[in-house]
Coordinates of C-alpha atoms in Angstrom, one line a residue:
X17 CA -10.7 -78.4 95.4
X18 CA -9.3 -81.4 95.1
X19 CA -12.8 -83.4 93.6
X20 CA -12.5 -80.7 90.4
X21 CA -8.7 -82.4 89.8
X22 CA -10.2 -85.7 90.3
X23 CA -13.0 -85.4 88.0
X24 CA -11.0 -83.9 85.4
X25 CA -8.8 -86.8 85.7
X26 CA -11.0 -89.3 85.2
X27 CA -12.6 -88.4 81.9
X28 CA -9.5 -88.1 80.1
X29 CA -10.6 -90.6 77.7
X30 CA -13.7 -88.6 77.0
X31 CA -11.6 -85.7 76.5
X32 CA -9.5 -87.5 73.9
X33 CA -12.3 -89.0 72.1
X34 CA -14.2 -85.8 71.7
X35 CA -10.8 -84.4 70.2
X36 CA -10.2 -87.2 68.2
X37 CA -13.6 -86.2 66.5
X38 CA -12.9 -82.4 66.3
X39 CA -9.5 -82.8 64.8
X40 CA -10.7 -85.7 62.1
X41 CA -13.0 -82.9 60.6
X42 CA -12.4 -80.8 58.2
X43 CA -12.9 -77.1 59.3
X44 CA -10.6 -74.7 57.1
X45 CA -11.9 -71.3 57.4
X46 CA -13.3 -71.7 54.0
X47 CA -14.7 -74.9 55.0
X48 CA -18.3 -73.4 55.6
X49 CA -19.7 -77.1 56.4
X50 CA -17.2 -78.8 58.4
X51 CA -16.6 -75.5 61.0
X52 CA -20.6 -75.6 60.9
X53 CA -20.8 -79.3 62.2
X54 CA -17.6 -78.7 64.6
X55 CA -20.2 -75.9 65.9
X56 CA -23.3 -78.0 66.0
X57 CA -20.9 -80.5 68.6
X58 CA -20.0 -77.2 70.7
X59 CA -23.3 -75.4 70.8
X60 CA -25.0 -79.2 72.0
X61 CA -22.1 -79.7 75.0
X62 CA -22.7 -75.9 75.6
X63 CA -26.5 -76.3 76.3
X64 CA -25.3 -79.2 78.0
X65 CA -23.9 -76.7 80.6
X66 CA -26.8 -74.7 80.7
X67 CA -25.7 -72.3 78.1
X68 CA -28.4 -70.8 76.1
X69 CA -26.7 -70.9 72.8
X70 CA -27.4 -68.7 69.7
X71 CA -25.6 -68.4 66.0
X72 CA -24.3 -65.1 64.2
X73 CA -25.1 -66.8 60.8
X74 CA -22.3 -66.5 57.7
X75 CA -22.3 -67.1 54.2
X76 CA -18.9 -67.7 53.7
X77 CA -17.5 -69.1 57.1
X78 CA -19.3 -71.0 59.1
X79 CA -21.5 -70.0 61.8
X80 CA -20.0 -68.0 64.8
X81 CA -21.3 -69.7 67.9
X82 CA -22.0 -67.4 71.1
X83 CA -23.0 -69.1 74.5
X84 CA -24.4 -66.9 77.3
X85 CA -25.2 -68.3 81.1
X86 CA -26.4 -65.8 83.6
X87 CA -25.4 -66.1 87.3
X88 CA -26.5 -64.6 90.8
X89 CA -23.2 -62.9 90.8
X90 CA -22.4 -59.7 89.6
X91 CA -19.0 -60.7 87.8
X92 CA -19.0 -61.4 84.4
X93 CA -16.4 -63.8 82.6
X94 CA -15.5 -64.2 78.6
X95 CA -14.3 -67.6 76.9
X96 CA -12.7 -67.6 73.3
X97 CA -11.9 -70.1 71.7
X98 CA -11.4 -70.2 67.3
X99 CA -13.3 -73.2 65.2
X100 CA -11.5 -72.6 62.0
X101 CA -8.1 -74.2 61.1
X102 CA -5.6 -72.7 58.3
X103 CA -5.9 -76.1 56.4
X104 CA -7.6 -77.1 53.0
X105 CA -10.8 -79.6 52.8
X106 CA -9.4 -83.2 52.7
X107 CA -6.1 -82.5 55.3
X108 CA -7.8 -84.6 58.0
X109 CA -8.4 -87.6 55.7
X110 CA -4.9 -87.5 55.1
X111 CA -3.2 -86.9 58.1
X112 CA -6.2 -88.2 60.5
X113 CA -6.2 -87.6 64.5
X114 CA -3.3 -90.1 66.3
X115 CA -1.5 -90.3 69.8
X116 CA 2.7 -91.3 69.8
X117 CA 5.0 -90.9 72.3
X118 CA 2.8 -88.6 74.5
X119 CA 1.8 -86.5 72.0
X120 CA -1.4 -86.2 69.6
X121 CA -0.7 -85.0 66.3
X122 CA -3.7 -83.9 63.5
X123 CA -5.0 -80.7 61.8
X124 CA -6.1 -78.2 64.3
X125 CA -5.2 -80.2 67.7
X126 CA -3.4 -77.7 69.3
X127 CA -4.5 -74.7 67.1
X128 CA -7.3 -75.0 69.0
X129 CA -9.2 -77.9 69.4
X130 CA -7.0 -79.0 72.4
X131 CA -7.9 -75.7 74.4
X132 CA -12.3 -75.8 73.4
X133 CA -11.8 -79.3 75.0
X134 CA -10.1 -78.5 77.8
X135 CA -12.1 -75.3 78.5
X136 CA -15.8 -77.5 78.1
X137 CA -14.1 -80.1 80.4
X138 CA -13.5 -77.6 83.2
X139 CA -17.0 -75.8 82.8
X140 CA -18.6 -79.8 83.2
X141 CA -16.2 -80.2 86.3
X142 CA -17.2 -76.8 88.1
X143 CA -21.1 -77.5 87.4
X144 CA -21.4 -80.3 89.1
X145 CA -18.6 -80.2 91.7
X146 CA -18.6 -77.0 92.8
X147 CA -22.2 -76.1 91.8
X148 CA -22.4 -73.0 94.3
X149 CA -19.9 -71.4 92.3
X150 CA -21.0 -72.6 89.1
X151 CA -24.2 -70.7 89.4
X152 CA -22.7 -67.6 90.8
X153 CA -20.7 -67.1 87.3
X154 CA -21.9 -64.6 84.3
X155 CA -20.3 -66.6 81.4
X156 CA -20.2 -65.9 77.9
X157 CA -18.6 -68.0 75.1
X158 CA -17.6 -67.2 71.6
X159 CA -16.4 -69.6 69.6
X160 CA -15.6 -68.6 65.9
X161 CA -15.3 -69.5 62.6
X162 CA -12.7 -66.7 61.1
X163 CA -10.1 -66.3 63.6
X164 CA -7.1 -67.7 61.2
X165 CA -8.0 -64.3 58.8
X166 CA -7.7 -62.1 61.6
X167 CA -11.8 -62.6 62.5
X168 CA -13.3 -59.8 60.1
X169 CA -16.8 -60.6 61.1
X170 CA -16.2 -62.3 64.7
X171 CA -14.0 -59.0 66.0
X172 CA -17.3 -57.2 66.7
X173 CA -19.0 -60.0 68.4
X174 CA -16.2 -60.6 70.6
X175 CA -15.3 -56.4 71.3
X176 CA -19.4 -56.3 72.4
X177 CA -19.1 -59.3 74.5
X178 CA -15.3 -58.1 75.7
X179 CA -17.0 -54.2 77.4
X180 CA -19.3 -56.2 79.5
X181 CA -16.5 -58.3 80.8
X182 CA -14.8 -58.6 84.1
X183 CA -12.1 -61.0 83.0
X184 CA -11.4 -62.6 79.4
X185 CA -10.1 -66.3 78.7
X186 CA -8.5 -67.1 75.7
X187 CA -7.9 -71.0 74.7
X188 CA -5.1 -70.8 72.5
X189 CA -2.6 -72.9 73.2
X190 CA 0.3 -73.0 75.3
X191 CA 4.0 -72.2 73.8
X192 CA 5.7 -74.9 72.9
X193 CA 7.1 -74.6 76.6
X194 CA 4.0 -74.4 78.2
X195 CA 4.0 -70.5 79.2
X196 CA 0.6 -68.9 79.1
X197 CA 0.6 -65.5 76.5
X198 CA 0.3 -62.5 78.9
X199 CA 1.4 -60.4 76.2
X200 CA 1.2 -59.9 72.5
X201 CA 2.3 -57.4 70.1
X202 CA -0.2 -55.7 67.8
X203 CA -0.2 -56.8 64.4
X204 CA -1.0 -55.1 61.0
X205 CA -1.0 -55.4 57.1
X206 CA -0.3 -53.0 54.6
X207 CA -0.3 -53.3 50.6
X208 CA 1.1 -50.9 48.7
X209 CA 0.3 -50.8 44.8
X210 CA 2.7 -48.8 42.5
X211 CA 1.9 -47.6 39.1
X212 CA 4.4 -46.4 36.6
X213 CA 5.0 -46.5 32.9
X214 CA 5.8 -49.3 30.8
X215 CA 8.4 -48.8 27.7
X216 CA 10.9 -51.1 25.5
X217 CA 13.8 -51.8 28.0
X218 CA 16.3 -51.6 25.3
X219 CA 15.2 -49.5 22.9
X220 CA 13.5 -46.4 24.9
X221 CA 14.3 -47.3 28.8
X222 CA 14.4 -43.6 29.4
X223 CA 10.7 -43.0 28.4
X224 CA 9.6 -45.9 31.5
X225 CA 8.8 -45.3 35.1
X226 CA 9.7 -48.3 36.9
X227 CA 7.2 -49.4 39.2
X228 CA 9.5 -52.2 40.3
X229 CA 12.4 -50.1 41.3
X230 CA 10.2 -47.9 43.5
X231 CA 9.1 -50.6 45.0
X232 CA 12.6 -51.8 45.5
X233 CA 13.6 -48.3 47.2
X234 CA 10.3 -48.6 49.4
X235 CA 11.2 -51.6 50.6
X236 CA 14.3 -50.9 51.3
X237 CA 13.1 -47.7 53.2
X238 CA 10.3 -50.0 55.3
X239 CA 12.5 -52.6 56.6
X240 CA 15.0 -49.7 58.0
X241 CA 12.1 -49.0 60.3
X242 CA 12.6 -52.1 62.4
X243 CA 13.9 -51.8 65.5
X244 CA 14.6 -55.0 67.6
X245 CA 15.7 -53.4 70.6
X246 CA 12.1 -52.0 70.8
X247 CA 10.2 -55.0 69.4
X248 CA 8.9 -53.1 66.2
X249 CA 9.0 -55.6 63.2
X250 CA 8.6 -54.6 59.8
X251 CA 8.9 -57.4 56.7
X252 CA 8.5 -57.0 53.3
X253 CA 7.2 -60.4 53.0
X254 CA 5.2 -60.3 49.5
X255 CA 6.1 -58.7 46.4
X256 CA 4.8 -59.1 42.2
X257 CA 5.7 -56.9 39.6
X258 CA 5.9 -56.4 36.1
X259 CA 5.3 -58.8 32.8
X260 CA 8.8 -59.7 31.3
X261 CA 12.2 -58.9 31.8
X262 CA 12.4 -56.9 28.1
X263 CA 9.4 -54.6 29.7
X264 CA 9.9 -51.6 31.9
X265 CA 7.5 -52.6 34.8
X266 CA 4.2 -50.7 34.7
X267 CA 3.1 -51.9 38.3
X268 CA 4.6 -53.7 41.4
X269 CA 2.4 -54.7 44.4
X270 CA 3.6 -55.5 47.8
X271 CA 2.2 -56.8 51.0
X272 CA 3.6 -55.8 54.6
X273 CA 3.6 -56.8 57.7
X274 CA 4.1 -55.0 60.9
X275 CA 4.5 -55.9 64.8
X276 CA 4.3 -53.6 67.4
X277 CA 4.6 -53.5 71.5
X278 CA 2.2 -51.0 71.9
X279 CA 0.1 -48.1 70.8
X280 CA 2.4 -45.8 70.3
X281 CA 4.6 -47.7 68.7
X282 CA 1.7 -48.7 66.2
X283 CA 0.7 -44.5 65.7
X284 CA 4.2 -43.5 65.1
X285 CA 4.7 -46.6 62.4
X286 CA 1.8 -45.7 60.4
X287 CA 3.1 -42.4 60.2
X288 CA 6.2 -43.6 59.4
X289 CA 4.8 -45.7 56.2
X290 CA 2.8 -43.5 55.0
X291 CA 5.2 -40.9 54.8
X292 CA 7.7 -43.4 52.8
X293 CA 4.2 -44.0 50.6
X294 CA 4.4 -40.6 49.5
X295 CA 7.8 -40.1 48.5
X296 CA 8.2 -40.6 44.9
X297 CA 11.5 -42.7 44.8
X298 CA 11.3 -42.9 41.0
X299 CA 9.7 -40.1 39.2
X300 CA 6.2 -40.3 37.8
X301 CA 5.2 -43.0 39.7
X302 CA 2.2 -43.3 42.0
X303 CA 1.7 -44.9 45.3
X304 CA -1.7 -46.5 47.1
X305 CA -1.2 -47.5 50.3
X306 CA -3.9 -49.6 52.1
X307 CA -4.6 -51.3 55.3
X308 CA -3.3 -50.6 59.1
X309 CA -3.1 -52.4 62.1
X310 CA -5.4 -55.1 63.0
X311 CA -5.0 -56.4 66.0
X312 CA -4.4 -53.4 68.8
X313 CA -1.6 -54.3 70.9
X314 CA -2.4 -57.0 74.3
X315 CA -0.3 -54.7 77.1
X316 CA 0.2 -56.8 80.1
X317 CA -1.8 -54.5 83.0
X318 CA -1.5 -54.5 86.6
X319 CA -5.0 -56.1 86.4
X320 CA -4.1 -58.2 83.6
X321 CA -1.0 -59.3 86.1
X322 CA -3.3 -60.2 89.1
X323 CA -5.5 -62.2 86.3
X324 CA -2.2 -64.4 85.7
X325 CA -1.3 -64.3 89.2
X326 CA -4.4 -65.9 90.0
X327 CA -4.1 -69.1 87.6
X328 CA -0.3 -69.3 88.5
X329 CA -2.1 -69.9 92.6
X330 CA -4.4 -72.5 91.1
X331 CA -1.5 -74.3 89.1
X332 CA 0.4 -74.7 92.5
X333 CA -2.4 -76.3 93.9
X334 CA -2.0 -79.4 91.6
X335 CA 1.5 -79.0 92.1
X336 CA 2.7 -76.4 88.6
X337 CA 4.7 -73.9 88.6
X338 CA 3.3 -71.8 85.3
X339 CA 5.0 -69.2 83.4
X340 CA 4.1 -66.4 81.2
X341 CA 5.7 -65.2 78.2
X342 CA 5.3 -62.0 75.6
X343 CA 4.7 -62.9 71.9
X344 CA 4.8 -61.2 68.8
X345 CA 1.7 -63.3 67.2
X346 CA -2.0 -61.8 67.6
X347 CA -4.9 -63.7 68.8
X348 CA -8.6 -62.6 69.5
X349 CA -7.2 -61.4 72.9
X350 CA -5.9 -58.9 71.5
X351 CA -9.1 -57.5 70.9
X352 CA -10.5 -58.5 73.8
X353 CA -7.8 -57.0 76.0
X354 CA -8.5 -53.5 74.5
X355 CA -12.0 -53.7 77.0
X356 CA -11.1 -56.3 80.0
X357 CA -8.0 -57.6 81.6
X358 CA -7.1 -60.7 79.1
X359 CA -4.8 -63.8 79.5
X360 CA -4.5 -65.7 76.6
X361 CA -2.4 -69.7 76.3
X362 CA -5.1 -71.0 78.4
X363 CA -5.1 -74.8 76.3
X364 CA -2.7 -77.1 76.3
X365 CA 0.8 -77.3 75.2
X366 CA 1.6 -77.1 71.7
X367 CA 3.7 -76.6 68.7
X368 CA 4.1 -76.5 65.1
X369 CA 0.8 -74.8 64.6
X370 CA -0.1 -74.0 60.8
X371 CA 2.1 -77.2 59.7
X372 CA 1.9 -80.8 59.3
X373 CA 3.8 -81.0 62.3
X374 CA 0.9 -79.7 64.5
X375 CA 1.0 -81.6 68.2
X376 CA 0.0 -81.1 71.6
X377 CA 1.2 -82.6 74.7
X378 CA -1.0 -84.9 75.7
X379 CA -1.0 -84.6 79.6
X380 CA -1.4 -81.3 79.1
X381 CA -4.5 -81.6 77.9
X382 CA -6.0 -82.4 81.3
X383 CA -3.8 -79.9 83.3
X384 CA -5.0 -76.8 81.8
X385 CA -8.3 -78.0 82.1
X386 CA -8.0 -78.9 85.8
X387 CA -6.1 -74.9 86.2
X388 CA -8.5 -73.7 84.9
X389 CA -11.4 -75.1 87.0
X390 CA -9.1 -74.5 90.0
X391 CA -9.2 -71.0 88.9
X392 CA -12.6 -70.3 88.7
X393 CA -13.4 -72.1 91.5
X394 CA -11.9 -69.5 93.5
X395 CA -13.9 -66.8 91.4
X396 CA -14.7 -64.5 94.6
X397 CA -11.2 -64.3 95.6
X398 CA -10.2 -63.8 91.9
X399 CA -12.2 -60.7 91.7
X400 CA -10.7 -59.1 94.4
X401 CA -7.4 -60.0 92.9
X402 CA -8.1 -58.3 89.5
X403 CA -10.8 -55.4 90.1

């Protein structure tokens, strides 16, 4: 439908401009006010759309906004899209919204104010260009405030929303070479804490327990667990211990992290580090292990590979030949992919994410909007694709 690409087109200014706004404020994850006002913006262009909008109210992170629009259809489709940003209060002051070279740089812009843009610009497009269609769509949005600490109070919200689904859309952005995410790995944290028993290093070494050099030996033991070949990742990446180099350490304290391809990957790793947990590399020591895997593996389904099929139809339309690529981050896809076939990398292209080098593709901005109004467009054919 050509007038969808058209209309797209044309407000690329407006898109820019509401970006501009998004990225100049602040909205940290611990930024309570700032992701609250970026939420006000969404929840008015959602009622805009003829969302009815409600908000799962926080203390400490800002409000979760959820968007539901019924539909004479029977098919059911979920939007995600994250508020928060990984940066302090004052970040946008200092490195403000700005467009060089084809490319807009700021806090957040692709990470992902670039793909909630994109995603209201092709809801306004199909609404009142292909209005028929429009109204034939169950839609549900969730757009949260906690995603960049692995959403502890947004998961349930979007697992709830995710069981009713037919299809899931993730805005995240595009990999730096413009590939949709069809696939992530599952992603988990561990601590361990180890206890021991401090003592004079010179004078009575043999009446300590180091805590330290258990820890060493466990660490040692946990990265031997990785296995590139099958994608399982295991990192050491955090580790404190002990008061002063004349001490035998009395604790050590270390914080893991884990990627996995898939389910039973994830099973047989916990396993695997809780058994090294329990052995008692140095005697008299003690071990707690905490934590587990977070975010469930996103496996790529033969539904899952119809969804992708049937954006990579709309991109050709507009003349785009899309790709799809496996990752080892997680995303609120994964979550959602655990209930309904899930394609995530729906905003535009981006890189540098998490850094002061943050950027998105500018003309990207209105292609994935106009694929993904293509896209839904051609919702009843779509279904038939997928179910």
């Amino acid at each position: 439908m050509d007038e969808l690409a058209t209309y797209i087109a044309a407000r690329e200014k407006d898109m820019l401009k509401l970006l501009e706004h998004l990225v100049n404020t602040d909205c940290g994850t611990y930024v309570k006010a700032g992701v609250d006002r970026v939420g006000d913006i969404l929840a008015e262009r959602l009622e805009s759309l003829e969302f009815k909008v409600e908000r799962s109210r926080q203390k400490q992170y800002g409000d979760h906004v959820i968007g539901h629009k019924p539909g004479t259809g029977m098919h059911r489709i979920l939007f995600i899209g994250h508020m928060d940003t990984v940066f302090a209060e004052g970040t946008a002051k200092k490195r403000p919204f700005r467009m060089e070279g084809g490319r807009a740089y700021g806090p957040g812009v692709s990470d992902m104010k670039g793909g909630i843009v994109a995603l209201l610009y092709a809801l306004e497009a199909l609404k009142e260009e292909a209005a028929q269609v429009y109204n034939r769509i169950v839609m549900d949005v969730v757009f949260n405030s906690d995603e960049e600490i692995l959403s502890p109070t947004s998961r349930p919200i979007i697992e709830a929303l995710a069981r009713k689904a037919h299809t899931v859309c993730v805005f995240e952005p595009a990999r730096p070479g413009g590939e949709y995410v069809i696939q992530r790995k599952g992603v988990g944290k561990y601590t361990m804490t180890i206890s021991g028993r401090a003592a004079h290093a010179g004078a009575q070494p043999e009446q300590g327990r180091s805590a330290i050099e258990a820890l060493a030996r466990k660490t040692v033991a946990l990265h031997a667990l990785t296995d590139l070949a099958e994608g399982t990742t295991v990192n050491v990446g955090l580790i404190r211990g002990g008061e002063r180099s004349n001490v035998v350490a009395e604790s050590a304290y270390a914080e893991i992290d884990v990627r996995v391809p898939d389910a039973a990957a994830a099973a047989r790793l916990d396993e695997q580090i809780h058994r090294i947990a329990g052995i008692p590399h140095v005697p008299d020591t003690t071990c707690r292990l905490t934590g587990g895997v977070l975010f469930p593996p996103m496996q790529q389904t033969p539904q899952m590979k119809r969804l992708f099929e049937a954006v990579q139809d709309a991109g050709r339309s507009i003349g785009i030949e899309l790709r799809g690529i496996a990752t080892g981050g997680g995303s609120d896809g994964n979550h959602a992919a655990q209930f309904a076939p899930t394609l995530d990398g729906m905003g535009p292209q981006g890189s540098g994410a998490h850094s002061d080098r943050e950027q998105m593709v500018i003309s990207t901005l209105t292609e994935r909007s106009k694929v993904t109004a293509l896209f839904l467009s051609k919702w009843p054919e779509v279904v038939g694709k997928i179910v």
